[in-house]
Amino acid sequence: MAQKILLTGGAGFIGSHTYVALKNAGFDAVILDNFSNARRDVTDRLEVITGTPVTCIEGDVLSESLLDRIFADHDIAAVIHFAAQKAVGESVEKPLEYLNTNIAGLYALLRSMRRAEVFRLVFSSSATVYGQPDHLPVNETAGRSFNNPYGFTKLVCEQSLEQIAASDDRWAFGVLRYFNPVGAHETGLIGEDPNDIPNNLVPYIAKVATGELARLSVWGNDYDTPDGTGIRDYIHVMDLAKGHVQSLDALLTSGAGHVVNLGTGTGYSVLEVLQAYERACGHTLPYRIAPRRAGDVACVYGDTRLAKQILGFKAELGLDEMCASSWNWVARRKNT
Ligand code: UFG
């Protein structure tokens, strides 16, 4: 029988794509989501993509009684924990909310898992834990730091998992440090759908492409990079989803915990991403050069060797595929 996986935050951007990848890999999945940053029609769309009914429980990961009930009702083999708040700027304004959702939310989940004797967890971490790395590509042994409350929560969660794993060898954690996830499922039925004006680059460019926003502000062109704009390691969300399945496979088969980067290993500048999006949507996109954004670093891209070695993970989709799939999603979304 298919093993059943609980996806907290499974209706969100990365969670919904991972749901599809899990079903394709033969897993069964249960979604828990409070829909604070996800559209309610995501579950209908997942049913269309997978051709099977979706089990989705609406609720909060902070509710231990709800979590206990889910573990009692379902034979869960492992958990993938996406449910968290993720906007860097908002975290500066509302640190307590971020500390509570991201750190207390993880603790509530771990307590409930322990009661249910489920000891396998894949955790959504972030390349934000590296700050501005001294060496590029950044590998998993690099020093960790934080620049804002969001980054602080990811670091505390990683360190908490280390303490817990060291104290009790029944636990096994897959800590996945995401670089910059973009793109959408090939059907264009699910994708990234920020509630407000997007903070992140590709969702913002997407809204310029649809005409909802007038122009992109490029936050700084005086960095020490070839064209002066910031460089990041963008990874297609379907590649990222695949990484979760591979992490889960490793936890469930060998029981070996791991901490790995999930990126492509290639960095692209803001202007290179803009040009790729222009190729995808077929027209030029207006932009202006604006001052640097507070807290931004010049250049980050990941060393991908450990993920390849431990999980067999390799990102296969490039920047043009990321932008084309994003455009397919937003253009469809606008017309439906
Ligand atoms: N950028 C612009 N204009 C915009 C938005 C972004 O020029 O309107 C630039 C940024 O200055 C940066 C690049 O585009 O150089 C990427 O910015 P994003 O906001 O898309 O992504 P970040 O790299 O700043 O942060 C993202 C996530 C974090 C995560 C981090 C990990 O938002 O949660 O990647 O590397 F921690």
Short mmCIF file of N, CA, C and O and ligand atoms in Angstrom, two decimals, residues 86 88 126-128 150 178-181 198-202 204 216-220 223 229-232 234 270 293 296-298 300, ligand 1:
data_model
loop_
_atom_site.label_atom_id
_atom_site.label_comp_id
_atom_site.label_asym_id
_atom_site.label_seq_id
_atom_site.Cartn_x
_atom_site.Cartn_y
_atom_site.Cartn_z
N LYS A 86 6.89 33.63 5.16
CA LYS A 86 8.15 33.67 4.40
C LYS A 86 8.52 35.01 3.80
O LYS A 86 9.48 35.09 3.02
N VAL A 88 10.33 38.32 3.86
CA VAL A 88 11.41 38.90 4.66
C VAL A 88 11.00 40.25 5.25
O VAL A 88 11.16 40.49 6.46
N SER A 126 16.17 27.34 4.10
CA SER A 126 16.40 28.35 3.08
C SER A 126 17.87 28.72 3.01
O SER A 126 18.56 28.73 4.04
N ALA A 127 18.30 29.09 1.81
CA ALA A 127 19.66 29.62 1.64
C ALA A 127 19.84 30.92 2.41
O ALA A 127 20.97 31.39 2.55
N THR A 128 18.75 31.47 2.92
CA THR A 128 18.87 32.66 3.76
C THR A 128 19.78 32.40 4.97
O THR A 128 20.37 33.34 5.51
N TYR A 150 12.84 36.58 9.74
CA TYR A 150 12.55 35.38 8.94
C TYR A 150 13.76 34.44 8.93
O TYR A 150 13.65 33.24 9.22
N TYR A 178 16.48 25.73 0.41
CA TYR A 178 16.04 26.16 -0.92
C TYR A 178 16.79 27.42 -1.33
O TYR A 178 16.96 28.34 -0.55
N PHE A 179 17.13 27.46 -2.61
CA PHE A 179 17.58 28.72 -3.18
C PHE A 179 16.32 29.47 -3.67
O PHE A 179 15.36 29.52 -2.89
N ASN A 180 16.25 30.00 -4.85
CA ASN A 180 15.09 30.85 -5.19
C ASN A 180 14.12 30.09 -6.10
O ASN A 180 14.34 30.01 -7.31
N PRO A 181 13.05 29.53 -5.54
CA PRO A 181 12.13 28.73 -6.34
C PRO A 181 11.24 29.59 -7.23
O PRO A 181 10.63 30.56 -6.75
N PRO A 198 3.83 41.50 -5.12
CA PRO A 198 4.88 40.53 -4.82
C PRO A 198 6.17 41.19 -4.35
O PRO A 198 6.54 42.27 -4.82
N ASN A 199 6.86 40.54 -3.42
CA ASN A 199 8.20 40.97 -2.99
C ASN A 199 9.26 40.34 -3.86
O ASN A 199 10.32 40.92 -4.08
N ASN A 200 9.01 39.13 -4.29
CA ASN A 200 10.04 38.37 -5.00
C ASN A 200 10.08 38.74 -6.48
O ASN A 200 9.10 39.18 -7.06
N LEU A 201 11.25 38.53 -7.05
CA LEU A 201 11.51 39.04 -8.39
C LEU A 201 10.57 38.46 -9.46
O LEU A 201 9.92 39.23 -10.19
N VAL A 202 10.51 37.14 -9.59
CA VAL A 202 9.78 36.58 -10.73
C VAL A 202 8.27 36.84 -10.62
O VAL A 202 7.65 37.24 -11.62
N TYR A 204 6.92 39.37 -9.36
CA TYR A 204 6.77 40.80 -9.69
C TYR A 204 6.86 41.00 -11.21
O TYR A 204 5.99 41.65 -11.82
N LEU A 216 9.14 47.05 -13.48
CA LEU A 216 9.97 46.46 -12.44
C LEU A 216 10.93 47.52 -11.90
O LEU A 216 11.49 48.30 -12.68
N SER A 217 11.11 47.55 -10.59
CA SER A 217 12.21 48.31 -10.01
C SER A 217 13.35 47.34 -9.78
O SER A 217 13.20 46.35 -9.05
N VAL A 218 14.48 47.59 -10.40
CA VAL A 218 15.68 46.77 -10.21
C VAL A 218 16.42 47.37 -9.02
O VAL A 218 16.89 48.51 -9.08
N TRP A 219 16.48 46.60 -7.95
CA TRP A 219 17.04 47.15 -6.70
C TRP A 219 18.56 47.18 -6.75
O TRP A 219 19.22 46.32 -6.20
N GLY A 220 19.09 48.15 -7.41
CA GLY A 220 20.54 48.37 -7.41
C GLY A 220 21.22 47.81 -8.64
O GLY A 220 20.96 46.65 -9.02
N TYR A 223 26.19 46.68 -7.74
CA TYR A 223 26.83 45.57 -7.03
C TYR A 223 28.08 45.13 -7.79
O TYR A 223 28.21 45.39 -9.00
N THR A 229 23.78 44.07 -11.17
CA THR A 229 22.54 43.71 -10.45
C THR A 229 22.75 42.40 -9.69
O THR A 229 23.67 41.62 -9.98
N GLY A 230 21.89 42.16 -8.72
CA GLY A 230 22.04 41.03 -7.81
C GLY A 230 21.94 39.68 -8.53
O GLY A 230 21.17 39.53 -9.48
N ILE A 231 22.71 38.73 -8.05
CA ILE A 231 22.73 37.39 -8.67
C ILE A 231 22.19 36.36 -7.67
O ILE A 231 22.56 36.36 -6.49
N ARG A 232 21.28 35.51 -8.17
CA ARG A 232 20.71 34.44 -7.33
C ARG A 232 20.66 33.14 -8.11
O ARG A 232 20.70 33.12 -9.33
N TYR A 234 18.27 30.56 -9.16
CA TYR A 234 16.84 30.29 -9.33
C TYR A 234 16.66 28.82 -9.69
O TYR A 234 17.37 28.29 -10.53
N VAL A 270 19.53 39.96 -12.02
CA VAL A 270 18.15 40.46 -12.17
C VAL A 270 17.87 40.76 -13.64
O VAL A 270 16.81 40.38 -14.16
N ARG A 293 17.95 47.47 -2.23
CA ARG A 293 16.97 47.12 -1.19
C ARG A 293 17.75 46.77 0.09
O ARG A 293 18.72 46.00 0.02
N ASP A 296 19.69 43.26 1.15
CA ASP A 296 20.03 42.38 0.02
C ASP A 296 21.53 42.11 -0.02
O ASP A 296 22.33 42.97 0.34
N VAL A 297 21.88 40.93 -0.51
CA VAL A 297 23.29 40.62 -0.74
C VAL A 297 23.52 40.63 -2.25
O VAL A 297 22.58 40.54 -3.04
N ALA A 298 24.80 40.74 -2.64
CA ALA A 298 25.13 40.88 -4.07
C ALA A 298 24.89 39.58 -4.82
O ALA A 298 24.25 39.56 -5.88
N VAL A 300 24.50 35.13 -4.56
CA VAL A 300 24.42 33.83 -3.86
C VAL A 300 24.06 32.75 -4.87
O VAL A 300 23.10 32.90 -5.62
N1 UFG B 1 14.69 42.23 -7.00
C1 UFG B 1 14.52 43.39 -7.73
N2 UFG B 1 13.28 43.91 -7.81
C2 UFG B 1 12.19 43.36 -7.22
C3 UFG B 1 12.37 42.16 -6.48
C4 UFG B 1 13.63 41.63 -6.37
O1 UFG B 1 15.48 43.93 -8.29
O2 UFG B 1 11.07 43.90 -7.32
C5 UFG B 1 16.03 41.61 -6.93
C6 UFG B 1 16.61 41.55 -5.52
O3 UFG B 1 17.27 42.76 -5.20
C7 UFG B 1 17.53 40.35 -5.63
C8 UFG B 1 16.82 39.43 -6.63
O4 UFG B 1 15.92 40.27 -7.34
O5 UFG B 1 18.77 40.72 -6.20
C9 UFG B 1 16.02 38.31 -5.96
O6 UFG B 1 15.15 38.88 -4.98
P1 UFG B 1 13.96 38.05 -4.32
O7 UFG B 1 13.24 38.96 -3.40
O8 UFG B 1 13.16 37.36 -5.38
O9 UFG B 1 14.72 36.88 -3.55
P2 UFG B 1 15.82 36.94 -2.38
O10 UFG B 1 17.04 36.28 -2.94
O11 UFG B 1 15.96 38.28 -1.84
O12 UFG B 1 15.15 36.05 -1.27
C10 UFG B 1 14.61 34.78 -1.57
C11 UFG B 1 13.43 34.51 -0.65
C12 UFG B 1 13.90 34.34 0.75
C13 UFG B 1 14.99 33.31 0.81
C14 UFG B 1 16.11 33.64 -0.15
C15 UFG B 1 17.11 32.51 -0.16
O13 UFG B 1 12.48 35.56 -0.72
O14 UFG B 1 12.83 33.89 1.53
O15 UFG B 1 15.59 33.80 -1.45
O16 UFG B 1 18.19 32.80 -0.95
F1 UFG B 1 15.48 33.27 2.05
#
